[in-house]
Short mmCIF file of C-alpha atoms and ligand atoms in Angstrom, two decimals:
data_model
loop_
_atom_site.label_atom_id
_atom_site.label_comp_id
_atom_site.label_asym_id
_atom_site.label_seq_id
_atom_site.Cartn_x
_atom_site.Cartn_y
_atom_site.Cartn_z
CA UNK A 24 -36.94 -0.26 2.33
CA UNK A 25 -36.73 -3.47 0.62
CA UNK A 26 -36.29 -3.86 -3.01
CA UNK A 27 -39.09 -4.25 -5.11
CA UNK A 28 -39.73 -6.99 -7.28
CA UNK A 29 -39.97 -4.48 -10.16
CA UNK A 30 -36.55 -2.72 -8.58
CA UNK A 31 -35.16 -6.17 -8.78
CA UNK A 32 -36.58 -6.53 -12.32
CA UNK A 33 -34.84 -3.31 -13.48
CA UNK A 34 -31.42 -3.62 -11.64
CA UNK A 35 -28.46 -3.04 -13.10
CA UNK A 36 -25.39 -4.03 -11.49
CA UNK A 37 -23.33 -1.39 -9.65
CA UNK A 38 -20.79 -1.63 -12.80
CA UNK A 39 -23.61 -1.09 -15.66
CA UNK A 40 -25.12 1.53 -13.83
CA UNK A 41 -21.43 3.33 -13.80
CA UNK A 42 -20.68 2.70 -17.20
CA UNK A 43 -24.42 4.18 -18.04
CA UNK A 44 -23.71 7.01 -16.36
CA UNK A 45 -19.94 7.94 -17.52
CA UNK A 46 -20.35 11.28 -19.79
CA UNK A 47 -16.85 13.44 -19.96
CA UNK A 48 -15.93 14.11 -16.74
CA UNK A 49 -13.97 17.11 -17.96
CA UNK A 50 -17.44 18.70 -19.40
CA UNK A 51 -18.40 18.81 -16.37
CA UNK A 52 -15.78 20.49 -15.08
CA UNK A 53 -15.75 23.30 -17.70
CA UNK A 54 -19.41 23.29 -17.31
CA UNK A 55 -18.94 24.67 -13.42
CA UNK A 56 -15.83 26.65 -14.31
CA UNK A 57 -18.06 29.31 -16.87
CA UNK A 58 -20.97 29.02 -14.73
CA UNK A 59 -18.39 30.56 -11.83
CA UNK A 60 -16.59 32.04 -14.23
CA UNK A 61 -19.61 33.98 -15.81
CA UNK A 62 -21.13 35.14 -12.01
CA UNK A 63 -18.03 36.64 -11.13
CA UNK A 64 -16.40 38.16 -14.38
CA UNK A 65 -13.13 36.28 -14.12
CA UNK A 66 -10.34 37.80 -15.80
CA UNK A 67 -10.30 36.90 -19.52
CA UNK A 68 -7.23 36.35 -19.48
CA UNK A 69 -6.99 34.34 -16.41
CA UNK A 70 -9.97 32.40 -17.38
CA UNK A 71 -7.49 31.01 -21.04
CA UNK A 72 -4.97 29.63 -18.25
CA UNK A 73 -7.53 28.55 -15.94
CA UNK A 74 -9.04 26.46 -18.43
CA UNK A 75 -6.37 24.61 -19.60
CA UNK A 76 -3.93 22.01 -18.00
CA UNK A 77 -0.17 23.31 -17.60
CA UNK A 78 1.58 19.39 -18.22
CA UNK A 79 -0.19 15.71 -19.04
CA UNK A 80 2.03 13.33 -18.57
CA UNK A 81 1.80 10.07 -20.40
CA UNK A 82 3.67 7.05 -19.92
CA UNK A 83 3.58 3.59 -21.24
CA UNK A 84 6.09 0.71 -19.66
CA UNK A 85 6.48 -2.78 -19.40
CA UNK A 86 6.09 -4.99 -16.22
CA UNK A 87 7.06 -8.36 -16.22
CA UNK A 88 3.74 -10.40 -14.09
CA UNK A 89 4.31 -13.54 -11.92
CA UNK A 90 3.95 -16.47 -15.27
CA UNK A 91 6.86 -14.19 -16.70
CA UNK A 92 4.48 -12.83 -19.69
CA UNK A 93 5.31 -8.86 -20.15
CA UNK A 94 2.14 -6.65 -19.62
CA UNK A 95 2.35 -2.74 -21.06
CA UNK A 96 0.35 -0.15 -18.50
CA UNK A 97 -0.64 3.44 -19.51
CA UNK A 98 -0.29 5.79 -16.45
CA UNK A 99 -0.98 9.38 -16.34
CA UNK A 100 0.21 12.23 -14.83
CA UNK A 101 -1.75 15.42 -15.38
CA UNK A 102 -0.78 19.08 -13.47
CA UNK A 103 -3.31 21.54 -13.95
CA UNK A 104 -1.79 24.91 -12.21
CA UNK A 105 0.98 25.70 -9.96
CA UNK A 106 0.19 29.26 -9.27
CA UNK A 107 -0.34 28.60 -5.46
CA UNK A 108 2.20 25.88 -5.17
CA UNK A 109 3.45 22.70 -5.79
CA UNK A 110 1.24 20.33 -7.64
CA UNK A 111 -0.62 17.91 -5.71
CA UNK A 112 -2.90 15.28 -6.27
CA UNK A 113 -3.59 11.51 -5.51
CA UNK A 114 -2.86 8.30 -8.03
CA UNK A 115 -5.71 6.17 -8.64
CA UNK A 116 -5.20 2.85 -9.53
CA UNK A 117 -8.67 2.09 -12.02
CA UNK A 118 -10.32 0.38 -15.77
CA UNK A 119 -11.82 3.70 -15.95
CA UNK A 120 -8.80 6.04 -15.65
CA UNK A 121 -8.30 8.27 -18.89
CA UNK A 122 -6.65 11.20 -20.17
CA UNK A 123 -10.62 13.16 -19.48
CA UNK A 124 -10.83 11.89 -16.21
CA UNK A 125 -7.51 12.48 -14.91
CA UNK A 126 -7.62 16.02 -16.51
CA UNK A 127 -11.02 16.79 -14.64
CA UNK A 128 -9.49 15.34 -11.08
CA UNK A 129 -6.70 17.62 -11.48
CA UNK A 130 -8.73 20.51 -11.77
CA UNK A 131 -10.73 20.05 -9.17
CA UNK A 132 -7.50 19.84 -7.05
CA UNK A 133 -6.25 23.03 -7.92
CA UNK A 134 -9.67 23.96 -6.78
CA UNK A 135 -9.15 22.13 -3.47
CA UNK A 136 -5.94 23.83 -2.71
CA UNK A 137 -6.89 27.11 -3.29
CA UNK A 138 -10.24 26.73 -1.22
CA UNK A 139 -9.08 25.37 1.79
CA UNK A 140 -6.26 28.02 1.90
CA UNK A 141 -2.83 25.73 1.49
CA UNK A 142 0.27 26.68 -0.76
CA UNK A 143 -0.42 23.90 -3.54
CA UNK A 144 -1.07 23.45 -6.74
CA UNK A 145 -3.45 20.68 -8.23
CA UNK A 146 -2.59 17.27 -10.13
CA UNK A 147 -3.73 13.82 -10.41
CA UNK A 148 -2.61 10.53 -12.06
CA UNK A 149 -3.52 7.00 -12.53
CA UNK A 150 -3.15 3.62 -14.41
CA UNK A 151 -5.57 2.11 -16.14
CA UNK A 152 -6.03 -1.16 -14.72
CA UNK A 153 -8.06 -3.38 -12.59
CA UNK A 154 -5.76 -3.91 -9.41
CA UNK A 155 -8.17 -7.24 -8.49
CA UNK A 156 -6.32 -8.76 -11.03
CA UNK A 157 -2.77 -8.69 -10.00
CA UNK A 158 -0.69 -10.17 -7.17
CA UNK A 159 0.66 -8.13 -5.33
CA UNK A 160 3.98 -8.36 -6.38
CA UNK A 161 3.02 -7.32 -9.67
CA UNK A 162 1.35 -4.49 -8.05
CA UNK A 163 4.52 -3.46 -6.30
CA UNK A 164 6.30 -4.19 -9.78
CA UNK A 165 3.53 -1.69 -11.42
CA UNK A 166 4.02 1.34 -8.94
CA UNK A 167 7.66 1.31 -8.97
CA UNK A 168 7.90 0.76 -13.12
CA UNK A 169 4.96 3.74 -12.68
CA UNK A 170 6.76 5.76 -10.60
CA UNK A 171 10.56 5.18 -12.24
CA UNK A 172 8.54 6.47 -15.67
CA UNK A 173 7.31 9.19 -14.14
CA UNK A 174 11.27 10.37 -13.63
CA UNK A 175 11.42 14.03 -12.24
CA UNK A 176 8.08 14.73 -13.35
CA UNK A 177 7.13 14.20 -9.58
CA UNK A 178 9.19 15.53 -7.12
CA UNK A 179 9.03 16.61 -3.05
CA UNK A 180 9.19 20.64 -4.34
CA UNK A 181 7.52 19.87 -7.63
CA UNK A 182 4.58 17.79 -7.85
CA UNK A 183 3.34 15.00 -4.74
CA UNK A 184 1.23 12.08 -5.38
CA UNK A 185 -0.73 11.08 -2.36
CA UNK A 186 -3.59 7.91 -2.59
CA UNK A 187 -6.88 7.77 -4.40
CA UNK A 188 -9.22 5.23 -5.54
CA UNK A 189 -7.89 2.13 -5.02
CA UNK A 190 -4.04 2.95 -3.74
CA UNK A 191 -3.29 3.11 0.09
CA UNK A 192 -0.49 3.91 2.13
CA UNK A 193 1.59 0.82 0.92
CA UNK A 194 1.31 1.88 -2.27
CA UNK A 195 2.53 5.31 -1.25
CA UNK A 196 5.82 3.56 0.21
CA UNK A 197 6.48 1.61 -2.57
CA UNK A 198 6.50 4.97 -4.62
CA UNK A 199 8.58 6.80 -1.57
CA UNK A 200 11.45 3.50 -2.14
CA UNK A 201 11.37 3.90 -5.87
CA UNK A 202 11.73 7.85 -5.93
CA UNK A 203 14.08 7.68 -2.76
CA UNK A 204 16.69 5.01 -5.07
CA UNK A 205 16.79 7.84 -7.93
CA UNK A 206 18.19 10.31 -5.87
CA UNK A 207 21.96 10.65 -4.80
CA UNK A 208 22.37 8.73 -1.27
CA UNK A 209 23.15 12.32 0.34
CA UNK A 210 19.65 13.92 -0.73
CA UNK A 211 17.37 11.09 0.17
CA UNK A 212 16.56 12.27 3.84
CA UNK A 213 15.14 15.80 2.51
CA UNK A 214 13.16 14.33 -0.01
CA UNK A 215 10.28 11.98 2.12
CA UNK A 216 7.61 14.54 1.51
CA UNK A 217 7.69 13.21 -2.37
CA UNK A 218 4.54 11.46 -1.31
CA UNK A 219 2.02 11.96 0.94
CA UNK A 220 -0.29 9.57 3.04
CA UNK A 221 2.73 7.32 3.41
CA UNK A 222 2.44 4.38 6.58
CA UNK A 223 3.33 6.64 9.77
CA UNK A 224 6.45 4.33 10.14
CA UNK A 225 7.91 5.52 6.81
CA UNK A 226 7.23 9.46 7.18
CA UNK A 227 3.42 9.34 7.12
CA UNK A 228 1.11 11.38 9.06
CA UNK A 229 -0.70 10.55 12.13
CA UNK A 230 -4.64 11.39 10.94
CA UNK A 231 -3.99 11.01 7.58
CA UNK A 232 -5.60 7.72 6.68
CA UNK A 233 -9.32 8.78 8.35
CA UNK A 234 -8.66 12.71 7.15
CA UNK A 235 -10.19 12.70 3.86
CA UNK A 236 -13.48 10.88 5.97
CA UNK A 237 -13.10 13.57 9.34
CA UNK A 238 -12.75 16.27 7.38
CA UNK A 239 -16.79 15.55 5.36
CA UNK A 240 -17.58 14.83 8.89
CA UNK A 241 -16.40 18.01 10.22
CA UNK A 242 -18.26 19.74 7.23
CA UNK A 243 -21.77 17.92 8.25
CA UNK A 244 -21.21 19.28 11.31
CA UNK A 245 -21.25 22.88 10.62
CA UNK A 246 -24.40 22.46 8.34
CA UNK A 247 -25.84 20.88 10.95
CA UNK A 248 -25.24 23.73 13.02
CA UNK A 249 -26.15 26.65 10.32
CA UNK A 250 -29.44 24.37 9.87
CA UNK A 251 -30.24 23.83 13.15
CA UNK A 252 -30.07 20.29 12.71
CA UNK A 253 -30.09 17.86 15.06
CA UNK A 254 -27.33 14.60 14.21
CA UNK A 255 -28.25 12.17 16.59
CA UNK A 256 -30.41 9.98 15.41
CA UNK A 257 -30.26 11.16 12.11
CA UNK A 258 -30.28 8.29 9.07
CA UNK A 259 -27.82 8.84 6.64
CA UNK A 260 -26.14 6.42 3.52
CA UNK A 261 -22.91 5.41 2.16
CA UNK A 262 -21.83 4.97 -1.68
CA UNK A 263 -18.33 3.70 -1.40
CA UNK A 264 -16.93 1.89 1.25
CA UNK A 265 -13.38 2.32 1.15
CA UNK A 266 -10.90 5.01 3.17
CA UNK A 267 -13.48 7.88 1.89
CA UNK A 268 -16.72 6.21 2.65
CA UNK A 269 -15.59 3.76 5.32
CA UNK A 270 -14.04 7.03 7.58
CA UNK A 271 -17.02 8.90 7.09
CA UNK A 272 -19.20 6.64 8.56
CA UNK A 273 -17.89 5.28 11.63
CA UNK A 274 -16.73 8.93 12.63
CA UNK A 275 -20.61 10.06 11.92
CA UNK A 276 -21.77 7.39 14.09
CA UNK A 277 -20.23 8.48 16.71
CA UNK A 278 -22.27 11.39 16.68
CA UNK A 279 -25.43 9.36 17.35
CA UNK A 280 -26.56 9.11 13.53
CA UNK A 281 -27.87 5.70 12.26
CA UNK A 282 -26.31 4.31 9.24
CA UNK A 283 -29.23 2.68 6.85
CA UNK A 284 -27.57 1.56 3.01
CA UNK A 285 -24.50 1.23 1.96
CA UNK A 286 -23.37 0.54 -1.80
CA UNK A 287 -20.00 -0.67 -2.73
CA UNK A 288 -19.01 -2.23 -5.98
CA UNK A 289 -20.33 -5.70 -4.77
CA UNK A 290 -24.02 -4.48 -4.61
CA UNK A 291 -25.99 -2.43 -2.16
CA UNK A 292 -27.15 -3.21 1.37
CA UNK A 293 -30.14 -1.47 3.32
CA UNK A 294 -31.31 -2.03 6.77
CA UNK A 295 -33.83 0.24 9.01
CA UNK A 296 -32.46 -0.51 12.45
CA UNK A 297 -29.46 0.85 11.39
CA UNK A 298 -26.37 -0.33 9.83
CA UNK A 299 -22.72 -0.86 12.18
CA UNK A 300 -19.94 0.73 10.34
CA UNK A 301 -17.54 -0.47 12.47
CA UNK A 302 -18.76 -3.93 12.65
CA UNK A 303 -19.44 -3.42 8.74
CA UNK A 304 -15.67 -3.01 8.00
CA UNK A 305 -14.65 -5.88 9.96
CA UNK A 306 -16.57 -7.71 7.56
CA UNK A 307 -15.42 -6.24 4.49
CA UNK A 308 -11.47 -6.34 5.92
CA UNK A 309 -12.44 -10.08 6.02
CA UNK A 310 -14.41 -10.79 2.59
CA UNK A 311 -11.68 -9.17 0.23
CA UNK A 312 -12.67 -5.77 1.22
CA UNK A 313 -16.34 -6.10 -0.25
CA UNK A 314 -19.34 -5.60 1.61
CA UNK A 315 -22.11 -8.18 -0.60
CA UNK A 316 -22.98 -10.96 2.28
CA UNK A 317 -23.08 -8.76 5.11
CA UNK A 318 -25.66 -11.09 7.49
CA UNK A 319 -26.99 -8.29 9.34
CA UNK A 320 -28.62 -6.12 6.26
CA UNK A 321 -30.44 -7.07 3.25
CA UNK A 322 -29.52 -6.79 -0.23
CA UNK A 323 -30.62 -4.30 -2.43
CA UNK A 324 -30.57 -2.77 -5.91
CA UNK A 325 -28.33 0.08 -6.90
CA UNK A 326 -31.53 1.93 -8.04
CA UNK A 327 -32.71 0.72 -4.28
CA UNK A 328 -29.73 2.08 -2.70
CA UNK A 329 -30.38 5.30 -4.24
CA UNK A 330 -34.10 5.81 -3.57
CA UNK A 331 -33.62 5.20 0.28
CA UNK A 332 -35.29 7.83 2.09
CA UNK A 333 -32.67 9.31 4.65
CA UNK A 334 -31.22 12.88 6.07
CA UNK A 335 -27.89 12.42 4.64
CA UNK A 336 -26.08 10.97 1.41
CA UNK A 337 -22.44 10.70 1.42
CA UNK A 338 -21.63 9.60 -2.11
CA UNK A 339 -17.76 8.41 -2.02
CA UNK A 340 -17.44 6.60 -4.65
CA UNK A 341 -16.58 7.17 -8.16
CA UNK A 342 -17.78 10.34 -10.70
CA UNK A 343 -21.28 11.01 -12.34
CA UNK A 344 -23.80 8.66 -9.73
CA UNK A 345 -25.53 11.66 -9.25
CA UNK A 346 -27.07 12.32 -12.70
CA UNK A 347 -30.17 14.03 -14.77
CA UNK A 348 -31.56 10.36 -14.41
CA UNK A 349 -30.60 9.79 -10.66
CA UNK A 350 -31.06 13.05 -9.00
CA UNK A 351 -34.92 13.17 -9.29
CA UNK A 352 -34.63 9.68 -6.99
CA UNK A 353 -33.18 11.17 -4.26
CA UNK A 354 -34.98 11.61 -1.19
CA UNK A 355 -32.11 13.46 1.05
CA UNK A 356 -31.45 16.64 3.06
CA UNK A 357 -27.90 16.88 2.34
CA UNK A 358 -25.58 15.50 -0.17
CA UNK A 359 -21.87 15.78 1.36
CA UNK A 360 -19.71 14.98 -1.34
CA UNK A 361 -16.71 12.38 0.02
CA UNK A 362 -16.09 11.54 -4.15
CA UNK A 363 -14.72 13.85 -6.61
CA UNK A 364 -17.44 14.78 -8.89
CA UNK A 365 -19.97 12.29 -8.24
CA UNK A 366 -22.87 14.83 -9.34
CA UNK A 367 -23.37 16.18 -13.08
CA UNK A 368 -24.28 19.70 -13.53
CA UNK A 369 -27.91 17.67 -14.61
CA UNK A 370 -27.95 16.51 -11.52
CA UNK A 371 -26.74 19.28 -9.85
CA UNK A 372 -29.91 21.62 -11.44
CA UNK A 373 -32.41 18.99 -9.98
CA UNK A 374 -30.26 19.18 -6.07
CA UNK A 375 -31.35 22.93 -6.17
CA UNK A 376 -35.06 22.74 -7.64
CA UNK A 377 -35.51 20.12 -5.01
CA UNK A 378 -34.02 21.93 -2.41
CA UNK A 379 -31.72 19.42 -1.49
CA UNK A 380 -28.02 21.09 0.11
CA UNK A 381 -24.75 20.09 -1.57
CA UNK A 382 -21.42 20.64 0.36
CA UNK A 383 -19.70 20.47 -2.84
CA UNK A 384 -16.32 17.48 -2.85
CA UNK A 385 -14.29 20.38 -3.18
CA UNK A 386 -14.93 21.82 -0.09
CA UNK A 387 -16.33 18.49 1.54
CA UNK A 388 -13.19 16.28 0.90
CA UNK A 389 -10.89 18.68 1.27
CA UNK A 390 -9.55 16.93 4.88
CA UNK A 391 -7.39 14.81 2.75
CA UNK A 392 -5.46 17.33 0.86
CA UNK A 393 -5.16 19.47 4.16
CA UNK A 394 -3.52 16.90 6.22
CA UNK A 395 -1.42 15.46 3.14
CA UNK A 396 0.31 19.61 3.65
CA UNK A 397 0.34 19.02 6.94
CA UNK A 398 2.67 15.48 6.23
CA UNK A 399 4.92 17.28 4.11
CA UNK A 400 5.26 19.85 6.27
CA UNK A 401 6.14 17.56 8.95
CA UNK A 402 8.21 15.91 6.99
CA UNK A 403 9.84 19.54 5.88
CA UNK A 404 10.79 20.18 9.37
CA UNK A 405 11.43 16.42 10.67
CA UNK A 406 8.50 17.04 12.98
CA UNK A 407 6.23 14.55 14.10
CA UNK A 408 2.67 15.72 15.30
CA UNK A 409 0.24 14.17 17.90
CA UNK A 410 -3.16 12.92 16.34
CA UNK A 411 -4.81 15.76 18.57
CA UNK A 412 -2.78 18.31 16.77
CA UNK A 413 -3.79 17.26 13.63
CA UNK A 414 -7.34 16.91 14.20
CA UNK A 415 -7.34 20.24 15.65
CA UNK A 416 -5.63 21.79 12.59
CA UNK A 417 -7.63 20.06 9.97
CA UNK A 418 -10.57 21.36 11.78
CA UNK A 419 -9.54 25.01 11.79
CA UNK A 420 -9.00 24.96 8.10
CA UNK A 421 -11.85 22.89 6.98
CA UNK A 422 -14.14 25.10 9.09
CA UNK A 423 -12.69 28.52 8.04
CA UNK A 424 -13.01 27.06 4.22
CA UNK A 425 -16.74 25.83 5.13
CA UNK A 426 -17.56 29.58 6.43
CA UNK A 427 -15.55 31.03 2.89
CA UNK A 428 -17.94 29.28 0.88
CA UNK A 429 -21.30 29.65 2.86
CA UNK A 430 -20.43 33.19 2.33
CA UNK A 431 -19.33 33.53 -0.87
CA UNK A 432 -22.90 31.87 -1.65
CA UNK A 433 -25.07 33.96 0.40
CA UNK A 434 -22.54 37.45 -1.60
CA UNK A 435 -23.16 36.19 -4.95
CA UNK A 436 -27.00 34.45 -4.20
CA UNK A 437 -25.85 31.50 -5.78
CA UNK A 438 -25.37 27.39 -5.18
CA UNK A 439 -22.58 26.20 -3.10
CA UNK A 440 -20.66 24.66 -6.20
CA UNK A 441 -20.53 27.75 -7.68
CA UNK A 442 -19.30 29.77 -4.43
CA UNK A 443 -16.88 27.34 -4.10
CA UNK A 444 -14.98 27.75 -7.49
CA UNK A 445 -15.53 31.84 -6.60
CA UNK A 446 -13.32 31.27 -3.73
CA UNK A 447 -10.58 29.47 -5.44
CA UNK A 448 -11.12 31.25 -9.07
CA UNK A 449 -10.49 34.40 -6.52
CA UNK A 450 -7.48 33.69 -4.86
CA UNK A 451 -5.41 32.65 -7.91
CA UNK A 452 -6.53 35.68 -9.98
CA UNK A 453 -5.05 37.75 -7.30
CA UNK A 454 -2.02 35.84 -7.62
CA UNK A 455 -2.04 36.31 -11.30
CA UNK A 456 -2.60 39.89 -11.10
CA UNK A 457 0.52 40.34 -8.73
CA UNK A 458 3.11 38.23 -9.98
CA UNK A 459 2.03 39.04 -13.97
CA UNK A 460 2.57 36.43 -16.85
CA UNK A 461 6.33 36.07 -18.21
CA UNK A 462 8.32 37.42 -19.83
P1 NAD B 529 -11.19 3.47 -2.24
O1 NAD B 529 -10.56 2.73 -3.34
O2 NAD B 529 -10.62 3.33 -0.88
O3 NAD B 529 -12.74 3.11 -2.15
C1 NAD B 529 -13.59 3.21 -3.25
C2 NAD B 529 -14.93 2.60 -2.86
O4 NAD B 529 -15.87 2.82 -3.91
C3 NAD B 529 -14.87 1.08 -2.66
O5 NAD B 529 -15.69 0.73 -1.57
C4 NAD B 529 -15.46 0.53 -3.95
O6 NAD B 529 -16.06 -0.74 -3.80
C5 NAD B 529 -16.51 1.59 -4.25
N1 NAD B 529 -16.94 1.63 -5.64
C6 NAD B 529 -16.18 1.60 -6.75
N2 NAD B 529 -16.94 1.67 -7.85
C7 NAD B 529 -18.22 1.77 -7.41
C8 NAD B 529 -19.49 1.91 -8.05
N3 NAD B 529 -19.57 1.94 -9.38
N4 NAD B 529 -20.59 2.01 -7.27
C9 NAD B 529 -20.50 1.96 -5.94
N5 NAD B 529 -19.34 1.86 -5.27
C10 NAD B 529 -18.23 1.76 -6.00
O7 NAD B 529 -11.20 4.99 -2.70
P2 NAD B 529 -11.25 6.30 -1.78
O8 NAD B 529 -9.87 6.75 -1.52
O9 NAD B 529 -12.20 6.08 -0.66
O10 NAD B 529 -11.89 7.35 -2.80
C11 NAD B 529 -13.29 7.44 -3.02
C12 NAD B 529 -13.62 8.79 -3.61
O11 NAD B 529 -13.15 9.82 -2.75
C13 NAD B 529 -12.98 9.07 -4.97
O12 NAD B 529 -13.84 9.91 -5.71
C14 NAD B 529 -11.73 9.85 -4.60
O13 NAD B 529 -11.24 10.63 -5.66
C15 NAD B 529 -12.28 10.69 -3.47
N6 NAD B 529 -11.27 11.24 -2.56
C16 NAD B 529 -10.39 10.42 -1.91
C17 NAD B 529 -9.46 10.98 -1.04
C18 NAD B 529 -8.51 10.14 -0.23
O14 NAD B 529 -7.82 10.71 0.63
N7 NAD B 529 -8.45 8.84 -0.41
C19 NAD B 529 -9.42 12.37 -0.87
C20 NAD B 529 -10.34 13.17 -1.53
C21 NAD B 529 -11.26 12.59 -2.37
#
């Protein structure tokens, strides 16, 4: 589906059409909190805690850049609850990061935790900046200032970063060095699992970079099999072509599915025959990680992009794409979240009266945040697991959260958003209940 002239005509680019879109993220987390909140009478008092953050963290610090001026970042650090464990959450590295936003993708990582069934808590950080416009020296220079503010506000027991939008496993390492030089020279070798999704060579994970990417995979599986739903030769599209995105796709393809659009924050790209992921990345690894140009699709609008017919949408991008004024464009089966948040409870109201299935991000990118525990546990124990024994983990949990949720929905006849939160509201009331408030 080529764009039309009047598509073309009303195009914004991919960064209007985010700005457009940007209400509170954090509404729309308290918006799905009462509406799980309300279905399953949470605990009053649990619901006060619930709906607040425990710490925000922020920080302000000076890095000298590579003409010697001195720039001053703003970086957050926000820990919603600990009740399950240690906080845990990634650092994204964005303009758009804010106190709201950070606030909401904490949240939803307590959520995360809690659903997939591991002993953490949930957190998430950021700077506000645009990383395309620094060397990468001042990058490095940025993370370890970052991480050196941050002090023992982070810690291997305490609270572990692990990447987001825009950081990667370098990033990760420069934060490992930095923490690892605060600590006395005797306690450094028990404290590597300050960070998760770390280079394998420095403590890292074998699994972790495509996890966040298998694990949506592994979730389109099993609604594939609850539908009866056959994935070869199924079309599906891609918002987001980073770890998230670029994971997701080349593992679905190897299930026979056909890749049509993809939209990254160069443009959007559409193509019937289908779309190579593989051969897709090699282009963006060479073209400054971007996908605009690719020879073998044609461009199209962002409003394009999102009116392509196809079985499956895999949004893993940023928040709010999928919106009161989106949603009715969609012409889907499935939306598997990859991003954190990238529907509105608008949006989400017009999923449902059009039938379309959500596997909310929650649930969908949970595969990260699974084998990030299953890093620090290795790193806990100085173990070192094969790929197959991570795959084979990740898969146990994701699936056994998958089936908590399906059921949860079909218990309380509701949407799969809402049985989602149930499941994690759930589990830390219990804990609540037994281990009481202090004093
Ligand atoms: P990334 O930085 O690797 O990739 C982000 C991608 O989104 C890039 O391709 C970028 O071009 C694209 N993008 C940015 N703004 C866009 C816009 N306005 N429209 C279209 N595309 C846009 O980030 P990532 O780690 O893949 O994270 C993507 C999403 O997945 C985020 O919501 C993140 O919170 C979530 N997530 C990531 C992980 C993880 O392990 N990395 C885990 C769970 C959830």
């Amino acid at each position: 589906m080529k764009a039309s002239p009047a598509d073309i005509e009303r195009t914004l680019t991919v960064r209007e059409i985010g700005k457009k879109k940007r209400a509170s993220v954090y509404d729309n987390v308290a918006k799905q909190f009462d509406q799980a909140a309300n279905l399953m009478n949470l605990d009053p008092n649990i619901r006060k805690i619930l709906s607040t953050t425990t710490n925000e963290i922020v920080v302000h610090f000076p890095v000298r850049m590579d003409d010697d001026r001195i720039e001053v970042f703003t970086g957050y650090r926000v820990q919603h609850n600990n009740a399950l464990g240690p906080f845990k959450g990634g650092l994204r590295f964005h303009p758009a990061v804010d106190i709201d936003e950070v606030r909401a993708l904490a949240t939803w990582m307590t959520w995360k935790s809690a659903i997939a069934n591991i002993p953490f808590g949930g957190a998430k950080g950021g700077i506000q900046l645009d990383p395309s416009n620094y060397s990468l020296g001042e990058l490095e220079r940025i993370t370890r200032r970052f991480t050196y503010a941050l002090g023992n506000n982070i810690g291997p027991e305490y609270d572990i970063p692990a990447p987001d939008v825009n950081t990667n496993p370098q990033i990760m390492a420069w934060i490992l060095d930095t923490y690892l030089s605060t600590v006395p020279p005797h306690e450094r070798q028990r404290c590597t699992h300050v960070v998760t999704g770390k280079p394998v060579e420095s403590g890292g994970s074998l699994g972790r970079d495509k996890a966040t990417g298998q694990g949506v995979v592994y979730t389109i599986e099993e609604w594939a099999k609850d539908r009866g739903f056959e994935l070869k030769g199924a079309t599906y599209t891609v918002q987001g072509f980073g770890n998230v995105g670029s994971w997701a796709a080349c593992i679905l393809k190897k299930h026979g599915a056909k890749l049509i659009a993809v939209e990254d924050i160069s443009g959007a790209i559409f193509e019937s025959e289908g779309i190579d992921p593989d051969d897709l990345l090699n282009y963006a690894k060479k073209n400054g990680g971007v996908i605009s140009g690719y020879p073998k699709a044609e461009p199209i609008s962002p409003t394009a992009f999102l009116r392509t017919e196809a079985d499956i949408f895999i949004p893993s991008a940023l928040e709010n794409q999928i919106t009161g004024d989106t949603a009715p464009w969609l012409k889907v089966k499935l939306v598997a979240e990859g991003a954190n948040g990238p529907t509105d409870p608008d949006g989400d109201m017009i999923l449902r009266e059009k039938n379309i299935d959500v596997i909310p991000d929650i649930l969908c990118n949970s595969g990260g945040v699974i084998v990030s525990y299953f890093e620090w546990l290795q790193n806990k124990r100085s173990e070192f697991w094969e790929l197959e024994e991570v795959d084979c983990k990740l898969h146990k949990k994701i699936v056994g959260a998958y089936k908590g949720v399906r059921d949860k929905a079909k218990e309380f006849n509701t949407d799969w958003r809402t049985a989602a939160y149930i499941v994690a509201l759930s589990s830390i009331e219990r804990v609540y209940k037994e281990r009481g408030i202090f004093p």
